[in-house]
Coordinates of C-alpha atoms in Angstrom, one line a residue:
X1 CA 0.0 0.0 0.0
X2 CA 1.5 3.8 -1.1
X3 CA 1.8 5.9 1.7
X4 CA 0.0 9.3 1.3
X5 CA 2.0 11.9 1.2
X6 CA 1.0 14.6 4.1
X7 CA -0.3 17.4 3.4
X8 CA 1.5 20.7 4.6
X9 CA -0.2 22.0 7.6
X10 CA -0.3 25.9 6.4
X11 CA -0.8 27.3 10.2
X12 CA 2.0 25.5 11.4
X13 CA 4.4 26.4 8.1
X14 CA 3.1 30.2 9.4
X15 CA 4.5 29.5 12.8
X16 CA 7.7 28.3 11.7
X17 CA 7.9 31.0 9.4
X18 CA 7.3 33.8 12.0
X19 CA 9.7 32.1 14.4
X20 CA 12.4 32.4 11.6
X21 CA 12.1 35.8 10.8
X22 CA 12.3 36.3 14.7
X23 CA 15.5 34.7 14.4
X24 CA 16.8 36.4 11.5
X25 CA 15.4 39.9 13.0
X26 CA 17.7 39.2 16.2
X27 CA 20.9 38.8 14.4
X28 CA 22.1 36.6 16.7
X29 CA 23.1 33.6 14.7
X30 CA 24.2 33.5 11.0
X31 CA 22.0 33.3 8.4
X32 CA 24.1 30.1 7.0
X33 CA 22.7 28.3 10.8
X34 CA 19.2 30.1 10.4
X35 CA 18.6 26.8 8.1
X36 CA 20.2 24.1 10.4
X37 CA 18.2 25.6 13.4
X38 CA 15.1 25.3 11.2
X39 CA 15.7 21.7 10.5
X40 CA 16.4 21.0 14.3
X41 CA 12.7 22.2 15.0
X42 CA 11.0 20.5 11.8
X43 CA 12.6 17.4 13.2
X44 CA 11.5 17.4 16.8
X45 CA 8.0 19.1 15.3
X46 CA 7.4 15.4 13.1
X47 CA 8.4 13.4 16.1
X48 CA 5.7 15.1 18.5
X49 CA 3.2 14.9 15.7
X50 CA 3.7 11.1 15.7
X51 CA 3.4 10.6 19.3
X52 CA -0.4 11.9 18.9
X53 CA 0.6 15.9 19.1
X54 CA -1.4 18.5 17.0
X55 CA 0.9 20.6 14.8
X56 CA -0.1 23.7 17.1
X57 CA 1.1 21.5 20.0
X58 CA 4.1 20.1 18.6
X59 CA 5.5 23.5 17.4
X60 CA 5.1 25.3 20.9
X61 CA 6.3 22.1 22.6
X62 CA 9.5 21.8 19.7
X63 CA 10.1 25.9 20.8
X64 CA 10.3 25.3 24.5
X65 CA 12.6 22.1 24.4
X66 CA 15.1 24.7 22.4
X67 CA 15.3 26.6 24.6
X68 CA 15.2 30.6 24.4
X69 CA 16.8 32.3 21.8
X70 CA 19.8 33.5 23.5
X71 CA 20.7 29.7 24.7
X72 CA 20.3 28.8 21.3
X73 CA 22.8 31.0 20.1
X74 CA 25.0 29.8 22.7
X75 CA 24.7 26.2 22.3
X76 CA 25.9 27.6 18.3
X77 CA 28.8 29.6 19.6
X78 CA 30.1 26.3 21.3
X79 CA 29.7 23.8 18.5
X80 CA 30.9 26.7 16.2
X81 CA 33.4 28.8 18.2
X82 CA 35.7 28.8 15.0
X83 CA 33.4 31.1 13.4
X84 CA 33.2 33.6 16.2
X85 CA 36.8 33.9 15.8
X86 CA 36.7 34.4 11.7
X87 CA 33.6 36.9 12.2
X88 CA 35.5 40.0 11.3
X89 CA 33.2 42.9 10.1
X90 CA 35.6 42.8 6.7
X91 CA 34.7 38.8 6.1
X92 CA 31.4 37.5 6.6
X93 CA 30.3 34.5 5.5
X94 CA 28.0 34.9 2.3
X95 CA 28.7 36.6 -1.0
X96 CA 26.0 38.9 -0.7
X97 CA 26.0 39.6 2.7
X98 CA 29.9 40.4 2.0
X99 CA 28.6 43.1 -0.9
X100 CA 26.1 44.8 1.6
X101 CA 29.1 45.4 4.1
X102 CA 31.3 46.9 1.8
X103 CA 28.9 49.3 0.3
X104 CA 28.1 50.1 4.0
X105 CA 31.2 50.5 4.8
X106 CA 32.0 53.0 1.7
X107 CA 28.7 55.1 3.0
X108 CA 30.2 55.1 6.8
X109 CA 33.6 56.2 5.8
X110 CA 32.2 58.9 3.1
X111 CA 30.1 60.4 5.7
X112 CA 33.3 59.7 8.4
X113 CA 35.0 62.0 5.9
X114 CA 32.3 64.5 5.2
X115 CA 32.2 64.8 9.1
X116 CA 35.8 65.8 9.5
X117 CA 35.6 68.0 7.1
X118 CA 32.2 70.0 8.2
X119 CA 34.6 70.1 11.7
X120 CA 37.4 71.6 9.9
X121 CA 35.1 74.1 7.3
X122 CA 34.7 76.9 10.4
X123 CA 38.5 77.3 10.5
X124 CA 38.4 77.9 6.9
X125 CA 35.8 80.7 7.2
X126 CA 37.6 82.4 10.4
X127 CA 36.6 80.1 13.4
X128 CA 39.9 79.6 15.5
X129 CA 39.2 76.6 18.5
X130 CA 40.7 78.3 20.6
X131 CA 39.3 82.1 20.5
X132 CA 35.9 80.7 19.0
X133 CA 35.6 77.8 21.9
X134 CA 32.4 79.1 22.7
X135 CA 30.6 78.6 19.0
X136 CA 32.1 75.4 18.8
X137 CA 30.7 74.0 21.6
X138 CA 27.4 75.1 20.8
X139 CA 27.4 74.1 17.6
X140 CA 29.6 70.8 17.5
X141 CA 26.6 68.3 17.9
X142 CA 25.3 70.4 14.7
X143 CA 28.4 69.5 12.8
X144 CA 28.5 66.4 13.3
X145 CA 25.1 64.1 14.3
X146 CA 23.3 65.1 11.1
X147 CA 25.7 63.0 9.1
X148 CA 25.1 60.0 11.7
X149 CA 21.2 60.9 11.0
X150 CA 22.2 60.2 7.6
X151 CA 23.8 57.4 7.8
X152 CA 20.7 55.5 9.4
X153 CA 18.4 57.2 7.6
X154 CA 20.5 55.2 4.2
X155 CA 20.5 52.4 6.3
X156 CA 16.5 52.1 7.6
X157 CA 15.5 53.4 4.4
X158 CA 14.0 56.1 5.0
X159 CA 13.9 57.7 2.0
X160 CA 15.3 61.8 1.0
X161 CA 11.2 63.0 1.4
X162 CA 10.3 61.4 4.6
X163 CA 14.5 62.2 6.4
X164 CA 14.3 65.9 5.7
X165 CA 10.7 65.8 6.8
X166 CA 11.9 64.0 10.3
X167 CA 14.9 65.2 10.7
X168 CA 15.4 68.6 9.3
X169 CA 13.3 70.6 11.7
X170 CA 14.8 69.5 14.7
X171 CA 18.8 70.8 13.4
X172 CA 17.7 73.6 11.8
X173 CA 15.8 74.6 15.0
X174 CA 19.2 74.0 17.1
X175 CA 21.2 75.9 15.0
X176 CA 19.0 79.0 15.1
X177 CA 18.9 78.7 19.1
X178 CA 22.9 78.0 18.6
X179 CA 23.8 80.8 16.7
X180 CA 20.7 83.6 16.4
X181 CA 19.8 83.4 20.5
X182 CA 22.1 86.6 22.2
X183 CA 23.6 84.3 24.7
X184 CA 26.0 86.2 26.8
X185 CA 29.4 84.4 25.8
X186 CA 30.9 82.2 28.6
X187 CA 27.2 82.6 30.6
X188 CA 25.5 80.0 32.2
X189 CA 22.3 79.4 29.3
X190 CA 25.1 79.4 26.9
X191 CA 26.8 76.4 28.8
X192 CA 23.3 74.8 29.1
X193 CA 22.8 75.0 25.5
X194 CA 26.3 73.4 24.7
X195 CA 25.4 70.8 27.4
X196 CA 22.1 69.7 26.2
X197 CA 21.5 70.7 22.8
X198 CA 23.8 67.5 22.1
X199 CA 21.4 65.2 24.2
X200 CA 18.6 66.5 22.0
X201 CA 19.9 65.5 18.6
X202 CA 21.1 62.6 20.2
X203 CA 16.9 61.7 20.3
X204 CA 16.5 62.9 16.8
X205 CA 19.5 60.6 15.9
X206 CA 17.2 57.7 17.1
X207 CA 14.5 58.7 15.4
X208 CA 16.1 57.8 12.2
X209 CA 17.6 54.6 14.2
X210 CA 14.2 53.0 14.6
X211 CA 13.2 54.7 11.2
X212 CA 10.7 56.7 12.0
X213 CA 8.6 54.3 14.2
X214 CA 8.8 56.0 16.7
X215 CA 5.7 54.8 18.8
X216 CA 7.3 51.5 19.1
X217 CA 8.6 50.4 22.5
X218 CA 10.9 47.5 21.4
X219 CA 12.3 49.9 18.6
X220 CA 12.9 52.1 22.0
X221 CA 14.6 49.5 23.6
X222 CA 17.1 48.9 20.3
X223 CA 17.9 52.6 20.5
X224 CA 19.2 52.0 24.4
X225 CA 21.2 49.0 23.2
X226 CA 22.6 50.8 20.6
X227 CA 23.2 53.9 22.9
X228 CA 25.2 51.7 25.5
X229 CA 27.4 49.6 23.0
X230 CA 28.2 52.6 21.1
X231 CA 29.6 54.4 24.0
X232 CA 31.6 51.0 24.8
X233 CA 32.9 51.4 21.3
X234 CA 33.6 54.8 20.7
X235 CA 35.7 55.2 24.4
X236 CA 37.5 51.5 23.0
X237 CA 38.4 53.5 19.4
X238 CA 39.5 56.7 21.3
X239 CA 41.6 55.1 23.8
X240 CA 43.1 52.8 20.8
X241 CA 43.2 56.6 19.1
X242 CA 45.3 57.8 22.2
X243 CA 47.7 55.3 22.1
X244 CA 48.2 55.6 18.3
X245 CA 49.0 59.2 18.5
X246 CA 51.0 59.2 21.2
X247 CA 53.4 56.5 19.6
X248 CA 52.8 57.9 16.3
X249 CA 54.8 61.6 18.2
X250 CA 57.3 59.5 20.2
X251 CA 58.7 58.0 16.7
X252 CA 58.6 61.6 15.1
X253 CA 60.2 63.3 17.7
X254 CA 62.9 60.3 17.8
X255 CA 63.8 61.5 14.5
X256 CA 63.7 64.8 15.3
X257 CA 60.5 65.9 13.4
X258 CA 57.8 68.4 15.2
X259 CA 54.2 67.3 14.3
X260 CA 52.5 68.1 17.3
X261 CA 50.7 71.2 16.0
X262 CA 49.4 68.6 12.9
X263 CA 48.5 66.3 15.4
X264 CA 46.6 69.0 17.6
X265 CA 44.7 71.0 14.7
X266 CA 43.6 68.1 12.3
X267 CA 44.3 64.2 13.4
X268 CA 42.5 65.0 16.8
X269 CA 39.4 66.8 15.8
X270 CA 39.1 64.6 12.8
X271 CA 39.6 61.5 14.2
X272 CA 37.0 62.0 17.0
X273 CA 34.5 63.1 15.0
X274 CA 35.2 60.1 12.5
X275 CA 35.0 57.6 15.2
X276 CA 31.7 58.8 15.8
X277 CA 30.4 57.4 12.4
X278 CA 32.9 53.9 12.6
X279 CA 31.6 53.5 16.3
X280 CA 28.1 53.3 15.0
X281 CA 29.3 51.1 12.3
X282 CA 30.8 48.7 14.3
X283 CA 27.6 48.2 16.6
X284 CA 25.7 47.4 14.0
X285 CA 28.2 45.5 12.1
X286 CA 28.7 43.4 14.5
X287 CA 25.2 42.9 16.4
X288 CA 25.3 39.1 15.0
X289 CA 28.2 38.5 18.0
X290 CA 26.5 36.5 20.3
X291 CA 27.6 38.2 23.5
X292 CA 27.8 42.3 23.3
X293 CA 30.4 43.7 25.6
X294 CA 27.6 46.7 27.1
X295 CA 25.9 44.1 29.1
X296 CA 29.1 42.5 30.8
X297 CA 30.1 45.7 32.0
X298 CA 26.2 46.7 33.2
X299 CA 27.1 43.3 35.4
X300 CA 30.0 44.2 37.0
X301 CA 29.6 48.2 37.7
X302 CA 25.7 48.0 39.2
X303 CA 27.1 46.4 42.1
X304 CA 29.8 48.6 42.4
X305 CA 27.5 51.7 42.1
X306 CA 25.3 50.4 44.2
X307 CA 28.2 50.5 46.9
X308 CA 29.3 53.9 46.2
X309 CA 26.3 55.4 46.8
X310 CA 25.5 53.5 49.8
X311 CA 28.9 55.1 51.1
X312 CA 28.0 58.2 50.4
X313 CA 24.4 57.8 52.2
X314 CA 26.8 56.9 55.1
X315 CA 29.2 60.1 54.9
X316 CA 26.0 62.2 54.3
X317 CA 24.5 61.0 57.6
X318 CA 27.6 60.6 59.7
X319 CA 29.0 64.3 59.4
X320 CA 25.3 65.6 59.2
X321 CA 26.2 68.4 56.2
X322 CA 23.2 66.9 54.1
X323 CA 22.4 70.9 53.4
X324 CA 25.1 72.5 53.0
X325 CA 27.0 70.2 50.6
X326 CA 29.0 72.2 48.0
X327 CA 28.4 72.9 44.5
X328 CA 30.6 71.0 42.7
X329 CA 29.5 67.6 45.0
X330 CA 25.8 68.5 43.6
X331 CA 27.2 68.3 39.9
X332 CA 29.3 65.5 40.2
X333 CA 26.2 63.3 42.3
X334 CA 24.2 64.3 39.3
X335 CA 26.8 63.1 36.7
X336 CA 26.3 59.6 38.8
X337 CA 22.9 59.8 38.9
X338 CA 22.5 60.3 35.0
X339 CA 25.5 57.0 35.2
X340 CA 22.9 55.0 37.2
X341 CA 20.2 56.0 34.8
X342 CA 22.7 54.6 32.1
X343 CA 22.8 51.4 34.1
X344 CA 19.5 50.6 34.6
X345 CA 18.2 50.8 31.0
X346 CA 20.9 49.1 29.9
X347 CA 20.6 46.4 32.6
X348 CA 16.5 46.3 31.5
X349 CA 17.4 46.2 27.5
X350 CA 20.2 43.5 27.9
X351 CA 17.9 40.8 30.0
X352 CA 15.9 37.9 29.5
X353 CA 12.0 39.2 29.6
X354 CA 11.0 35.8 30.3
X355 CA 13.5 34.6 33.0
X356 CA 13.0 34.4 36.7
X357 CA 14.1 36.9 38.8
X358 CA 17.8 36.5 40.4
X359 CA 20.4 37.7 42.5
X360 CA 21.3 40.5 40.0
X361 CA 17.8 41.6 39.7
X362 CA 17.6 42.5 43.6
X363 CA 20.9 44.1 43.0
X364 CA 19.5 46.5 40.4
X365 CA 16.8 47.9 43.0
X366 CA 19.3 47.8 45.8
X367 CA 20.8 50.1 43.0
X368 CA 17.6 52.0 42.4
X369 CA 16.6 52.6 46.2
X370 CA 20.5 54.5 46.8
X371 CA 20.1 56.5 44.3
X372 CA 16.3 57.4 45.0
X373 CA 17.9 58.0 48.2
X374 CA 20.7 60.2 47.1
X375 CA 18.3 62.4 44.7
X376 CA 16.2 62.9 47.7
X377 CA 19.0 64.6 49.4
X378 CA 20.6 66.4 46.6
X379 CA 16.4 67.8 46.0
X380 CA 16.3 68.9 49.8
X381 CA 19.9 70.5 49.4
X382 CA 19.2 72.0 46.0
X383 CA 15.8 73.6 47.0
X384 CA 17.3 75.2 49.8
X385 CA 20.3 76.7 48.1
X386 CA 17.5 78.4 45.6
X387 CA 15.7 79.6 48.5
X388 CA 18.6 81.4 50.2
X389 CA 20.6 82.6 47.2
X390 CA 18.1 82.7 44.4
X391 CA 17.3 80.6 41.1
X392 CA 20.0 80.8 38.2
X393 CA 19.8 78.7 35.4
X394 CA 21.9 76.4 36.1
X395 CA 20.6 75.2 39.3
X396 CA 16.9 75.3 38.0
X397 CA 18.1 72.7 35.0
X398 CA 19.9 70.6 37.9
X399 CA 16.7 70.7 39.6
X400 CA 14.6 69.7 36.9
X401 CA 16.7 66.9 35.8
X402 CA 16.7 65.6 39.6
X403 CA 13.4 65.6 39.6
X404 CA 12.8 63.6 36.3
X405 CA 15.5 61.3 37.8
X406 CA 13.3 61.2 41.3
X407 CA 10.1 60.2 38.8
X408 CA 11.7 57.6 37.1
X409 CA 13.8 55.6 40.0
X410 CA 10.4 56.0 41.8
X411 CA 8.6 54.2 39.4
X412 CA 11.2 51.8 38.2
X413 CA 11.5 50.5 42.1
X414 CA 7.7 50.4 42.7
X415 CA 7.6 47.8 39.0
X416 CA 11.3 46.3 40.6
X417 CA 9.5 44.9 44.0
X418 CA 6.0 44.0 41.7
X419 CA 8.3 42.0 39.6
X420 CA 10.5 40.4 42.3
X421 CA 7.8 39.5 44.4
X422 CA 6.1 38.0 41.3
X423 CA 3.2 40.6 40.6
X424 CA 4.4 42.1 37.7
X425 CA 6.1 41.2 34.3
X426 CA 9.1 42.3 33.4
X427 CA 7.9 43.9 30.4
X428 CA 5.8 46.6 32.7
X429 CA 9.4 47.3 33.7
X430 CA 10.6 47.7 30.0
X431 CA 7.9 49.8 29.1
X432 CA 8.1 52.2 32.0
X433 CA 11.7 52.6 30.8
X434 CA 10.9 53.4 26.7
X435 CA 7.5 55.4 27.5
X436 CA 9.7 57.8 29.7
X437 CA 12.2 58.6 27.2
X438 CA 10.8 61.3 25.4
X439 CA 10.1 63.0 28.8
X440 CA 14.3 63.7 29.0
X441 CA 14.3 64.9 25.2
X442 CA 11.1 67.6 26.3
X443 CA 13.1 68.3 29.3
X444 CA 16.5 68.9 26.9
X445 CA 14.3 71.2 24.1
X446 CA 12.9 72.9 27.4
X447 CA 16.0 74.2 28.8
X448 CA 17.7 74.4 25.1
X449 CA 14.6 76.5 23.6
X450 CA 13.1 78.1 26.8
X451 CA 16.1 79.0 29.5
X452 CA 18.4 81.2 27.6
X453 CA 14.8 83.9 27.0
X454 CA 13.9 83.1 30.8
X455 CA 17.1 84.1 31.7
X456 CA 17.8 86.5 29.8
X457 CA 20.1 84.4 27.8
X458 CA 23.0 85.4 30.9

């Protein structure tokens, strides 16, 4: 008797379909094992469908015994740990995929280049650094992040039409504030504008990273991934950049040449704003590693953190001078408050959704609880130091940004207990995190667009 050949069972070929575009989407494993891993499945899918199992039942059963998708890829990087090795950005595995890098790395360098060279152009038209320090560091974000814009707008195809309908407004606006606002030269609105005018376009910059979609909260959550490795990157390529130039001066002066000035006035500027570009490259180049280095580090320093500002709830207390702290210790607990910030939504974007709270989970709101703590104090210190001497700008932005910070750890700690006691998914967590991030680009075009007129732009 002929066996019958089976006929394809079309909603389980749309579930396998759907879970392989999920795998492709993540970028974790090659596209060359996106075929072997689909074979695993159809296997272990026809031997639960023998044993009695509906194709429904057999799929989700077949995804579960495989384990999520970042065991998966580990399982691959073991049996495969050659080509982890071999996986240099220059030489990927397929033909094609080897064309598409190489005409992406032609656009990044091109733009690389046309960055250096819109850093250079205000020299050529009078600008000296060092006289002109002031217009430069209003307007260096203006220089430079269009052309990173650009380069994800090419790559999210975005289109000419629909990029200078996004992303025009928002740098033409900053260089009229930049350069037409009166601001009193060295001032305090001027510094605020140099300080957070960057931070700004930094959000319009991720607005062409998740192409426009900007509603979406996992399109969010790639931006903050991509945020925290390209900061890894960029500080590995300067430091690399540092040692580079300093051997490359120790050889020259060993032969008796002077290129310091060179050095100073063109490889410097250039090179940093060039790395900008190649440091964005790299993160997306090489997002099919399985392991990112971002999350290692969010491992080791939120414990750490967590420490230091437990030590300095103890010095605060012990000497009692919780009012009168100076100045500069209110700036510098706000740098690690915004560092914590950095932690925790890189810590949220780097985990398993689905896995069980653990030891590093309680870690994170021991985290969040110090440095609710800490903001608490620096509030009570700050609002006292406005009542006595007065609001200036710069300690009305340092209040508002303390008290986005006090909103957010609030919130993130009330979700961090709901979650570790079991009351609430992770993903409420997640999309606390993504639904607050336009609140810090309204709070950057507040004191960019409103605080230099309130002030009187001293």
């Amino acid at each position: 008797m002929t066996a019958v050949p089976r006929t394809p069972d079309a909603g389980l070929e749309a579930q396998i379909g759907q879970w392989r575009g999920y795998v492709q989407r993540h970028r974790a494993i090659s596209p060359a094992d996106v075929d072997e891993l689909e074979g695993h499945l159809r296997d272990q899918v026809a031997d639960l469908e023998h044993t009695g199992l509906s194709g429904d039942e057999a799929f989700l059963v077949a995804v579960k015994r495989m384990g999520s998708l970042d065991q998966v890829s580990r399982e691959f990087a073991r049996e495969h740990s050659e080509r982890l090795w071999k996986q240099l950005v220059l030489t990927p595995e397929l033909p094609e995929a080897s064309d598409t890098r190489s005409r992406e790395l032609v656009v990044v360098l091109a733009l690389a280049v046309a960055a250096a060279v819109a850093i250079k152009a205000p020299a050529l038209a009078g600008y000296d650094l060092d006289d002109d320090a002031s217009w430069y560091a209003r307007n260096f974000a203006l220089l430079v992040l269009p052309f990173l814009a650009g380069y994800f707008s090419w790559k999210r195809r975005l289109g000419w039409a629909r990029s200078l309908r996004l992303l025009a407004p928002p740098f033409l606006f900053g260089a009229l504030v930049a350069n037409v606002y009166p601001h009193a030269e060295g001032g305090s609105t001027e510094v605020l504008v140099a300080i957070h005018l960057p931070i700004l376009l930094w959000f319009v910059v991720g607005l062409a990273y998740v192409g426009g979609d900007w509603r979406s909260h996992p399109r969010r959550m790639d931006f903050i991934r991509f945020t925290g490795e390209w900061a890894v990157y960029y500080t590995l390529l300067a430091l690399g950049g540092a040692v580079l130039v300093g051997l490359t001066l120790a050889g020259f002066e060993a032969i008796g040449l002077e290129i310091s000035s060179f050095i100073e006035e063109w490889v410097l500027p250039c090179g940093a704003v060039g790395a900008i570009l190649v440091a964005a490259w790299l993160v997306e180049a090489k997002q099919s590693v399985v392991e990112n280095i971002a999350p290692v580090l969010t491992r080791v320093f939120t414990p750490l953190t967590a420490l230091m500002l437990l030590a300095y709830l103890v010095a605060f207390l012990a000497t009692g001078n919780v009012v009168e702290v100076d100045r500069d210790l209110l700036i510098l607990v706000d740098v690690i408050l915004v560092l914590v910030l950095g932690l925790l939504l890189y810590a949220i974007s780097a985990r398993d959704p689905l896995a069980r709270p653990d030891l590093f989970d309680r870690l994170q709101l021991l985290l969040v609880l110090s440095a609710l703590l800490v903001d608490v104090l620096m509030l009570v210190a700050m609002l006292i130091r406005i009542t006595e001497f007065g609001a200036t700008p710069n300690k009305t932005a340092a209040l508002g940004l303390n008290l986005i910070l006090l909103a957010n750890l609030a919130w993130s700690a009330r979700l961090s207990v709901g979650f570790l006691r079991r009351r609430l998914p992770f993903s409420a967590l997640e999309r606390w995190q993504t639904s607050y991030l336009p609140v810090y680009a309204a709070w950057a075009a507040v004191v960019v667009l409103v605080f230099p007129p309130a002030f009187s732009f001293t």
